[in-house]
Amino acid sequence: MKKSSLVRAGLLLCGSVWWSASAVAGELLTMTYQDAAAKHASIVDVRSSNFYQGWPMEGEQQGGHVVGAVNISGDWKITDEQWPRLLAEKKLTKDQPVALYGDKRQVAEVAQMLERKHGFTKLYELADWQSAPRERLARWQQLVYPQWLESLRKGEKIVEAPKGDWKLFEVDWGAPKTFLLGHIPGAGYIDTNAIESEPLWNKVANADLEKFLLGKGIRHDTTVILYGRNTMAAARAAQIMMYAGVEDVRLLDGGFEAWKNQYVRMLPTETGLPKEYAPAKDFGVTIPQHPEYLIDVPGAKKVLAEKDGALVSVRSWPEFTGETSGYSYIKPKGDIPGAKWGHAGVDANDMSDYHNPDGTMKDASQIVDMWAQWGITPDKQVSFYCGTGWRASEAFYYAWLMDWKRISVYDGGWYEWSMDPKNPIATGERKPN
């Protein structure tokens, strides 16, 4: 590629407290998990999203969030323009009780913002959140966070450590110009030109892919941790590696920005050339191990024809409706008739519909709700596509984290589809079908 629903009622954590209109930083009244359920209270986890998604906090046996909770981290920098949409997505209204849990400071900060700026008055602290039932992202350990990665780099004891050899790479398009100015210490570099090629920016031939992986020291049993300045690029590499057969591919949630913007402690960066790993002698298994993860144009047409098929356009609304192609090098505008809109962001370089304000992955329940509005459900055969593959790969990875079974990326995307004048094109406003 060139650059160019869960039940929300009453369940969450940490001491429930009424934040009265006159309170500034006072104590909230507490509410138990059972009370929250009885009062149909919404529950808000104010901790970092990595703990919400499933990583255990220090001293915990199991991570994740209280069943039914939504996540509004006290560390997010939420603008006045973002708040209304955020509250709507979290299904929070000021006339309902809201129980918050997590770090006391973060509880106070989120409660104060809800009360002062948005008129919430029935605010509580969830008192028994640590003993309340939990749920978590199915493959939470594949979405790593900065402190975990730093501990891994330093050789410290961590949960869900790689079973053997591991390697870290930053992924981007082109030469590592930005990488040279600052990156995570010890990271190698992957140029996406090595795994996708012109003219369509589809995956390279399997023989070339194997040669590339071996050159980076990657076998099927190597744990590969990827990050990017843009998560889409890292997701594209992750999806292709999974297709090849790399068994343990992880993404740094929030990418390099998350690494740089840590609130607890500053994490190190370094300048200079990327690390060069010793080449691997063999991949260990035949490539591809998961051919079902990538489909071509005939495969996309087959998904469209299936009763339980969902061909999902991970493009902006202006792209989906034909206002713009989204790319300087793609001239036709429109989208594939019969495709379902999977959302994305404001343009071809944006996936904000899938991200929290800090760029990390949204609550899985929010993504599921977003997809369900267009009939995109886990029981279907779902194939994601975008312009050429980056955004589709990120949506694929999130579906895989949720343990959706029949998922793939239509590799050619709108670019390849639109190049054949025989293929139909849809434009204008479209509704879920």
Short mmCIF file of C-alpha atoms in Angstrom, two decimals, residues 72-228:
data_model
loop_
_atom_site.label_atom_id
_atom_site.label_comp_id
_atom_site.label_asym_id
_atom_site.label_seq_id
_atom_site.Cartn_x
_atom_site.Cartn_y
_atom_site.Cartn_z
CA ILE A 72 -13.30 5.26 29.97
CA SER A 73 -9.73 5.55 31.17
CA GLY A 74 -8.86 8.43 33.44
CA ASP A 75 -5.65 8.82 31.44
CA TRP A 76 -7.33 9.50 28.11
CA LYS A 77 -7.12 13.03 26.77
CA ILE A 78 -10.72 13.45 25.64
CA THR A 79 -11.64 16.65 23.83
CA ASP A 80 -14.96 18.45 24.26
CA GLU A 81 -15.84 17.39 20.71
CA GLN A 82 -15.15 13.71 21.48
CA TRP A 83 -17.21 13.46 24.67
CA PRO A 84 -20.75 13.35 23.16
CA ARG A 85 -19.85 10.55 20.76
CA LEU A 86 -17.96 8.69 23.49
CA LEU A 87 -20.95 8.78 25.86
CA ALA A 88 -23.28 7.65 23.08
CA GLU A 89 -21.00 4.75 22.16
CA LYS A 90 -20.74 3.71 25.81
CA LYS A 91 -24.54 4.03 26.13
CA LEU A 92 -24.23 6.34 29.13
CA THR A 93 -26.96 8.85 29.94
CA LYS A 94 -27.10 11.35 32.79
CA ASP A 95 -30.48 10.11 34.07
CA GLN A 96 -29.14 6.66 34.95
CA PRO A 97 -26.90 5.51 37.82
CA VAL A 98 -23.26 5.06 36.85
CA ALA A 99 -20.82 3.05 38.97
CA LEU A 100 -17.11 3.62 38.41
CA TYR A 101 -14.16 1.50 39.49
CA GLY A 102 -10.39 1.40 39.31
CA ASP A 103 -7.64 3.68 40.57
CA LYS A 104 -9.04 6.23 43.05
CA ARG A 105 -7.46 9.15 41.25
CA GLN A 106 -8.86 8.07 37.91
CA VAL A 107 -12.29 7.42 39.41
CA ALA A 108 -12.32 10.97 40.80
CA GLU A 109 -11.17 12.49 37.50
CA VAL A 110 -13.74 10.68 35.36
CA ALA A 111 -16.51 11.33 37.88
CA GLN A 112 -15.67 15.01 38.02
CA MET A 113 -15.72 15.28 34.23
CA LEU A 114 -19.07 13.48 34.00
CA GLU A 115 -20.62 15.63 36.72
CA ARG A 116 -19.22 19.04 35.84
CA LYS A 117 -19.32 18.97 32.06
CA HIS A 118 -22.08 16.52 31.26
CA GLY A 119 -24.58 16.78 34.09
CA PHE A 120 -24.28 13.28 35.56
CA THR A 121 -25.44 13.28 39.20
CA LYS A 122 -26.04 9.61 40.03
CA LEU A 123 -22.39 8.69 40.23
CA TYR A 124 -21.08 5.93 42.47
CA GLU A 125 -17.91 3.99 43.12
CA LEU A 126 -18.18 0.23 42.71
CA ALA A 127 -16.96 -1.12 46.03
CA ASP A 128 -16.51 -4.84 45.35
CA TRP A 129 -15.24 -4.80 41.78
CA GLN A 130 -12.23 -6.96 42.55
CA SER A 131 -14.46 -9.89 43.50
CA ALA A 132 -17.13 -9.31 40.84
CA PRO A 133 -17.44 -11.64 37.82
CA ARG A 134 -14.98 -10.81 35.04
CA GLU A 135 -14.86 -11.11 31.28
CA ARG A 136 -12.07 -10.34 28.84
CA LEU A 137 -11.05 -10.30 25.21
CA ALA A 138 -10.65 -13.89 24.00
CA ARG A 139 -7.04 -13.42 22.83
CA TRP A 140 -6.10 -10.52 25.09
CA GLN A 141 -2.48 -11.67 25.42
CA GLN A 142 -1.90 -10.97 21.71
CA LEU A 143 -2.52 -7.25 22.26
CA VAL A 144 0.46 -6.23 24.35
CA TYR A 145 1.02 -2.96 26.20
CA PRO A 146 4.13 -0.81 26.71
CA GLN A 147 5.03 -1.76 30.29
CA TRP A 148 4.78 -5.46 29.45
CA LEU A 149 7.03 -5.01 26.43
CA GLU A 150 9.57 -3.02 28.44
CA SER A 151 9.67 -5.76 31.09
CA LEU A 152 10.16 -8.35 28.36
CA ARG A 153 13.02 -6.32 26.88
CA LYS A 154 14.69 -6.13 30.30
CA GLY A 155 14.35 -9.86 30.91
CA GLU A 156 11.98 -9.48 33.85
CA LYS A 157 9.42 -12.10 34.84
CA ILE A 158 6.10 -11.42 33.11
CA VAL A 159 2.79 -13.13 32.46
CA GLU A 160 2.19 -14.57 28.99
CA ALA A 161 5.88 -14.43 28.12
CA PRO A 162 6.94 -15.83 24.73
CA LYS A 163 7.59 -19.56 24.92
CA GLY A 164 10.83 -19.27 22.98
CA ASP A 165 12.58 -16.91 20.60
CA TRP A 166 10.95 -13.50 20.12
CA LYS A 167 11.60 -10.54 17.86
CA LEU A 168 10.37 -6.94 17.80
CA PHE A 169 9.74 -4.93 14.63
CA GLU A 170 8.43 -1.52 13.69
CA VAL A 171 6.38 -1.64 10.48
CA ASP A 172 5.92 1.17 7.98
CA TRP A 173 5.97 1.92 4.26
CA GLY A 174 9.27 2.79 2.65
CA ALA A 175 12.71 3.51 4.03
CA PRO A 176 12.98 3.87 7.85
CA LYS A 177 13.41 7.64 7.83
CA THR A 178 11.22 8.35 10.86
CA PHE A 179 12.47 5.19 12.56
CA LEU A 180 16.03 6.53 12.50
CA LEU A 181 14.99 9.55 14.57
CA GLY A 182 13.53 7.47 17.38
CA HIS A 183 12.15 3.99 18.00
CA ILE A 184 11.72 1.33 20.67
CA PRO A 185 15.18 0.05 21.66
CA GLY A 186 16.14 -3.20 19.96
CA ALA A 187 13.48 -3.02 17.26
CA GLY A 188 14.04 -4.25 13.74
CA TYR A 189 12.25 -2.64 10.82
CA ILE A 190 9.83 -4.01 8.23
CA ASP A 191 9.12 -2.08 5.04
CA THR A 192 5.68 -3.16 3.78
CA ASN A 193 7.08 -3.08 0.24
CA ALA A 194 8.74 -6.38 1.16
CA ILE A 195 5.43 -8.14 1.84
CA GLU A 196 3.12 -6.52 -0.74
CA SER A 197 3.90 -5.49 -4.29
CA GLU A 198 2.76 -3.35 -7.17
CA PRO A 199 0.65 -2.92 -9.15
CA LEU A 200 -2.15 -4.00 -6.78
CA TRP A 201 -0.29 -3.94 -3.45
CA ASN A 202 -1.37 -7.52 -2.79
CA LYS A 203 0.69 -10.01 -0.81
CA VAL A 204 3.92 -11.04 -2.51
CA ALA A 205 4.32 -14.58 -3.86
CA ASN A 206 4.69 -17.23 -1.16
CA ALA A 207 8.28 -17.99 -2.15
CA ASP A 208 9.18 -14.32 -1.77
CA LEU A 209 7.31 -14.14 1.52
CA GLU A 210 9.26 -17.11 2.88
CA LYS A 211 12.55 -15.56 1.77
CA PHE A 212 11.64 -12.32 3.51
CA LEU A 213 10.62 -14.02 6.78
CA LEU A 214 13.79 -16.10 6.89
CA GLY A 215 15.85 -12.99 6.24
CA LYS A 216 14.30 -11.41 9.33
CA GLY A 217 15.04 -14.51 11.42
CA ILE A 218 11.38 -15.49 11.63
CA ARG A 219 10.27 -19.13 11.85
CA HIS A 220 6.76 -20.43 12.40
CA ASP A 221 7.50 -20.77 16.13
CA THR A 222 9.05 -17.31 16.59
CA THR A 223 7.03 -14.87 18.69
CA VAL A 224 6.81 -11.71 16.59
CA ILE A 225 5.82 -8.43 18.26
CA LEU A 226 4.88 -5.65 15.85
CA TYR A 227 4.16 -1.97 16.25
CA GLY A 228 3.85 1.06 14.02
#
